[in-house]
Protein backbone atom coordinates (compact mmCIF):
# COMPACT_ATOMS: atom_id res chain seq x y z
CA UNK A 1 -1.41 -36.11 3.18
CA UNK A 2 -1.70 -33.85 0.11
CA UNK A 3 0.90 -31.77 -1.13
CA UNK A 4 1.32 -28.01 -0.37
CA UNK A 5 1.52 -25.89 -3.45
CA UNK A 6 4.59 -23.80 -3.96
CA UNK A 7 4.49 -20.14 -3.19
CA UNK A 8 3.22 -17.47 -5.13
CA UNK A 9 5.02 -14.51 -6.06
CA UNK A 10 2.56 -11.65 -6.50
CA UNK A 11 5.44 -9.00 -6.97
CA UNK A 12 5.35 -8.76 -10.54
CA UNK A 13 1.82 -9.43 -11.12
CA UNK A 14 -0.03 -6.52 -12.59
CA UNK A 15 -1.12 -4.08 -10.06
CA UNK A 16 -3.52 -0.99 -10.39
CA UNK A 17 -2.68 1.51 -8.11
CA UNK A 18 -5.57 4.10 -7.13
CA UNK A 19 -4.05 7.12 -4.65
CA UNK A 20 -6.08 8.87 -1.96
CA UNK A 21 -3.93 11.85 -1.71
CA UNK A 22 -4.15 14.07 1.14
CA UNK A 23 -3.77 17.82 0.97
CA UNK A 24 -4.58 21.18 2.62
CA UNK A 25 -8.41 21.65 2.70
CA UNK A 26 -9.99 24.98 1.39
CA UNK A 27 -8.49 26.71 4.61
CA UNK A 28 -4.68 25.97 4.71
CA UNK A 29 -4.42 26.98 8.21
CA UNK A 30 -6.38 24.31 9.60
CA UNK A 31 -4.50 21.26 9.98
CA UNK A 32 -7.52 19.35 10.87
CA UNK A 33 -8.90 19.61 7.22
CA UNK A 34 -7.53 17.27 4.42
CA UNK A 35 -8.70 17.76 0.69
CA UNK A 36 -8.42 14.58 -0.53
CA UNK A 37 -7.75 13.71 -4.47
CA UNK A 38 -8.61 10.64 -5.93
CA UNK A 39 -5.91 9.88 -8.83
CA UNK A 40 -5.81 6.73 -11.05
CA UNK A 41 -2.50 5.50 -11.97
CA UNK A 42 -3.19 2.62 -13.64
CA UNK A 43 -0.75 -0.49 -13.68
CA UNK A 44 2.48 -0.22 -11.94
CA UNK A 45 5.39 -1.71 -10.42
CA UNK A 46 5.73 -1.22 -6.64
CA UNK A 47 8.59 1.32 -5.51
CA UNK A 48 8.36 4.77 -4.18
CA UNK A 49 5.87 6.86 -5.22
CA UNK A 50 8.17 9.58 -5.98
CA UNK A 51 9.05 7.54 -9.22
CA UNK A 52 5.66 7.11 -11.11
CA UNK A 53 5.84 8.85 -14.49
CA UNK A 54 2.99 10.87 -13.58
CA UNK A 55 1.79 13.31 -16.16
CA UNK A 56 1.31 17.18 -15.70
CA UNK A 57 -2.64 16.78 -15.50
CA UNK A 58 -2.41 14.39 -12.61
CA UNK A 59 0.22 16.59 -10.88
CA UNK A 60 -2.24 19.67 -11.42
CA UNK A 61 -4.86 16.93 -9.77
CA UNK A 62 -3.22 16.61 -7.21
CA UNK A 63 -1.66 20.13 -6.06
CA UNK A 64 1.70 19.17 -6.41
CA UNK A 65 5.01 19.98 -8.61
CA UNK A 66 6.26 16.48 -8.14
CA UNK A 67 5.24 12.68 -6.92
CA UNK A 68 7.50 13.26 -3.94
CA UNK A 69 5.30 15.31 -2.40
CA UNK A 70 2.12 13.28 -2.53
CA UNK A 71 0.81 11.51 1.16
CA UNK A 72 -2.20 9.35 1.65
CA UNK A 73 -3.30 6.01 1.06
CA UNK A 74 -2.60 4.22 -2.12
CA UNK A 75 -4.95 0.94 -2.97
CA UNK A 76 -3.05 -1.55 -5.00
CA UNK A 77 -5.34 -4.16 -6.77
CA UNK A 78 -4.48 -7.59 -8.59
CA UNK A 79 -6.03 -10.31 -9.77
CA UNK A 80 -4.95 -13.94 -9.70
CA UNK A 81 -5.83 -17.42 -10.70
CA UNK A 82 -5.58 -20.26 -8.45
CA UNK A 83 -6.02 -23.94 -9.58
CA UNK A 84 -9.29 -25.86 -10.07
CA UNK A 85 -7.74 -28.15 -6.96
CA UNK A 86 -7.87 -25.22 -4.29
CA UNK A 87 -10.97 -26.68 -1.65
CA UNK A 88 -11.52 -25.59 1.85
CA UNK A 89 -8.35 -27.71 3.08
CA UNK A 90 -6.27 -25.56 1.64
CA UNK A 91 -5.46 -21.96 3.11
CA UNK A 92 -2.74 -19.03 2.27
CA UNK A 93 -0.47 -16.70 3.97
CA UNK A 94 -0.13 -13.46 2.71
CA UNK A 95 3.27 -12.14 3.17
CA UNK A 96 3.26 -8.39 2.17
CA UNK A 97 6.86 -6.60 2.58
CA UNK A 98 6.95 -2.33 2.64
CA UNK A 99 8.78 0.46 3.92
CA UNK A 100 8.23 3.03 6.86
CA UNK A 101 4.48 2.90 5.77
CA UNK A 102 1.44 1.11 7.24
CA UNK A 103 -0.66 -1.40 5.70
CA UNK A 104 -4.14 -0.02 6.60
CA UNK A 105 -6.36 -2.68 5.05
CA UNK A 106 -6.22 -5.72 2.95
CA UNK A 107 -9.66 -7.07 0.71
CA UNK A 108 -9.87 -10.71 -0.36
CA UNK A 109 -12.62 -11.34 -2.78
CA UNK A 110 -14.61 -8.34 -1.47
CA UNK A 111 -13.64 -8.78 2.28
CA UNK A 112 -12.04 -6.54 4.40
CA UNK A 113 -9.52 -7.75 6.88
CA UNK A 114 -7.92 -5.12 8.91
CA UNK A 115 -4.17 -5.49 9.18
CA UNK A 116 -1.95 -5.31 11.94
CA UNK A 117 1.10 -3.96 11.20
CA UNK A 118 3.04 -6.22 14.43
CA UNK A 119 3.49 -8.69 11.43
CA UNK A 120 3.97 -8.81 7.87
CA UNK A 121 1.41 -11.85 7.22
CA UNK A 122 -2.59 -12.20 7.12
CA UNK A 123 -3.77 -15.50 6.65
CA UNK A 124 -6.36 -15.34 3.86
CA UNK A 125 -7.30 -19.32 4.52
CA UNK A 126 -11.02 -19.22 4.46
CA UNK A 127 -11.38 -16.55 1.61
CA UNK A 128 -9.35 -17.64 -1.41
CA UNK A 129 -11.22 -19.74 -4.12
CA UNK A 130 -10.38 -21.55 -6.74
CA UNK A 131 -10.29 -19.68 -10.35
CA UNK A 132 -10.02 -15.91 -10.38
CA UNK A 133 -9.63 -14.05 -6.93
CA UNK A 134 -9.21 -10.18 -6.45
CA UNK A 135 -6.56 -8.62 -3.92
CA UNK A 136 -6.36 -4.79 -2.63
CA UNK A 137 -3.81 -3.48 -0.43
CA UNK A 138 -4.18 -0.12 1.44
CA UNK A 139 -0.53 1.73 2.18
CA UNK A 140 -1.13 4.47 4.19
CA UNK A 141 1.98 7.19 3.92
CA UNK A 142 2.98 10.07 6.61
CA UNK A 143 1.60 13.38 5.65
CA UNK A 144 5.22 14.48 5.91
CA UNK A 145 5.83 14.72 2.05
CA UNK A 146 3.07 16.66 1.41
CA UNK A 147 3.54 19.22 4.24
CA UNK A 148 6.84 19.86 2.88
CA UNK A 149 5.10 20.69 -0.73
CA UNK A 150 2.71 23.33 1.07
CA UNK A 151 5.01 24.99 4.10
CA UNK A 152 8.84 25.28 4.02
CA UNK A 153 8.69 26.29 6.94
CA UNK A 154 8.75 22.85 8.24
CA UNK A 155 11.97 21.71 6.40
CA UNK A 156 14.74 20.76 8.33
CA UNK A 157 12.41 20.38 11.98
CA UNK A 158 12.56 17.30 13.95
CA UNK A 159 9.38 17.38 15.68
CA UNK A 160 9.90 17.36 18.95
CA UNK A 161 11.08 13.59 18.39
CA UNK A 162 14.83 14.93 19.13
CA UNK A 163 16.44 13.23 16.44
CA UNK A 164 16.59 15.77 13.60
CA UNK A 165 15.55 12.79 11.01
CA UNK A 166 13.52 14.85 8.97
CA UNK A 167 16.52 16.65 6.96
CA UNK A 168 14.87 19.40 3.85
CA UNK A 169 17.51 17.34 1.55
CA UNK A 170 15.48 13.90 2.06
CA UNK A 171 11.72 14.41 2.30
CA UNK A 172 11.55 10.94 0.77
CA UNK A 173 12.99 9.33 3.88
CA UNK A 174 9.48 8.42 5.05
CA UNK A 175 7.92 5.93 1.64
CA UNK A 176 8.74 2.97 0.37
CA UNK A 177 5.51 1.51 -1.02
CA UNK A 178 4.99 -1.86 -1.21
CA UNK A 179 8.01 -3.82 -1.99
CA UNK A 180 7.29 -7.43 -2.52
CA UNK A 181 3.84 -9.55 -1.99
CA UNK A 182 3.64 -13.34 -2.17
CA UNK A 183 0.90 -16.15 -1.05
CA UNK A 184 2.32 -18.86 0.34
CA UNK A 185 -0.16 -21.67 0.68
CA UNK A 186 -0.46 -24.34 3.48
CA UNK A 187 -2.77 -27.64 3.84
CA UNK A 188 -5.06 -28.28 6.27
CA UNK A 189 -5.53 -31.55 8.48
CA UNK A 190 -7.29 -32.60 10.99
CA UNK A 191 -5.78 -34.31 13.55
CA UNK A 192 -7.62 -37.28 15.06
């Protein structure tokens, strides 16, 4: 039988991150409307949002004062190199690690999988090639931080959840990002 190769820490691998924000549509009274801003932050290290160095033009972009106040999806993409050895014996799990957000969507190669969020691994097996292969991750946030940018009226309410969580002082309770992604790869055998 052929050895399993180690585990892959994708953590500190360069990641773009791309962030669908979600904000009050041209009529602020209707909940049911988002407006939603595309912003390019380039490379960066997973953590909260609310500590990307964004800069004044991407704040005025996307309607806020501040990066803790921005809700929405946030695609993180990488790119990584696996050997010239990797055949169709050899699969992957993808172990992805995050906060009080929801993984919405992960792309292998150009292929969706959806995610379910009941467990923190996809197996990527059957879509992982040798050479160069291309990962996206889609977060998906609470729109809690951004209604506390638009109404502060809402700061300090529990809704109706009866545990008074939501505390004005902490609107960053809710996001975590990503906070650790590794492939850990696994042979296949068959079994006569």
């Amino acid at each position: 039988m052929e050895k399993t190769l180690d585990t892959l820490d994708l953590t500190d691998a360069s990641w773009n991150l791309l962030i669908h924000s979600y904000g009050p549509g041209e009529d602020e009274n209707d909940p049911s409307v988002s407006k939603i801003t595309d912003v390019d932050f380039g490379e960066q290290k997973f953590g909260k949002w609310k500590d990307i160095a964004a800069t004044e033009d991407q704040l005025n972009e996307l309607g806020v004062t501040d990066m803790l106040y921005v809700s929405g999806v946030g695609e993180y993409t990488t790119t990584f190199t696996l050997p010239e050895d990797w055949s169709d014996t050899t699969g992957a799990y993808l172990d992805v690690t995050y906060g009080k957000d929801q993984i919405g969507e992960i792309t292998i190669n150009g292929t969706a999988l959806d995610a379910n969020n009941a467990s923190d691994r996809v197996d990527l097996g059957g879509y992982l090639v040798s050479g160069e292969n291309t990962l996206t991750i889609k977060l998906s946030t609470t729109l809690y931080a951004r209604m506390y940018a638009t109404n502060s009226g809402y700061e300090g309410r529990d809704f109706g959840m009866g545990t008074g969580f939501m505390q004005p002082e902490d609107p960053e309770a809710f996001y975590d990002g990503l906070l650790s992604v590794t492939l850990t790869p696994y042979t296949q055998v068959a079994i006569q």
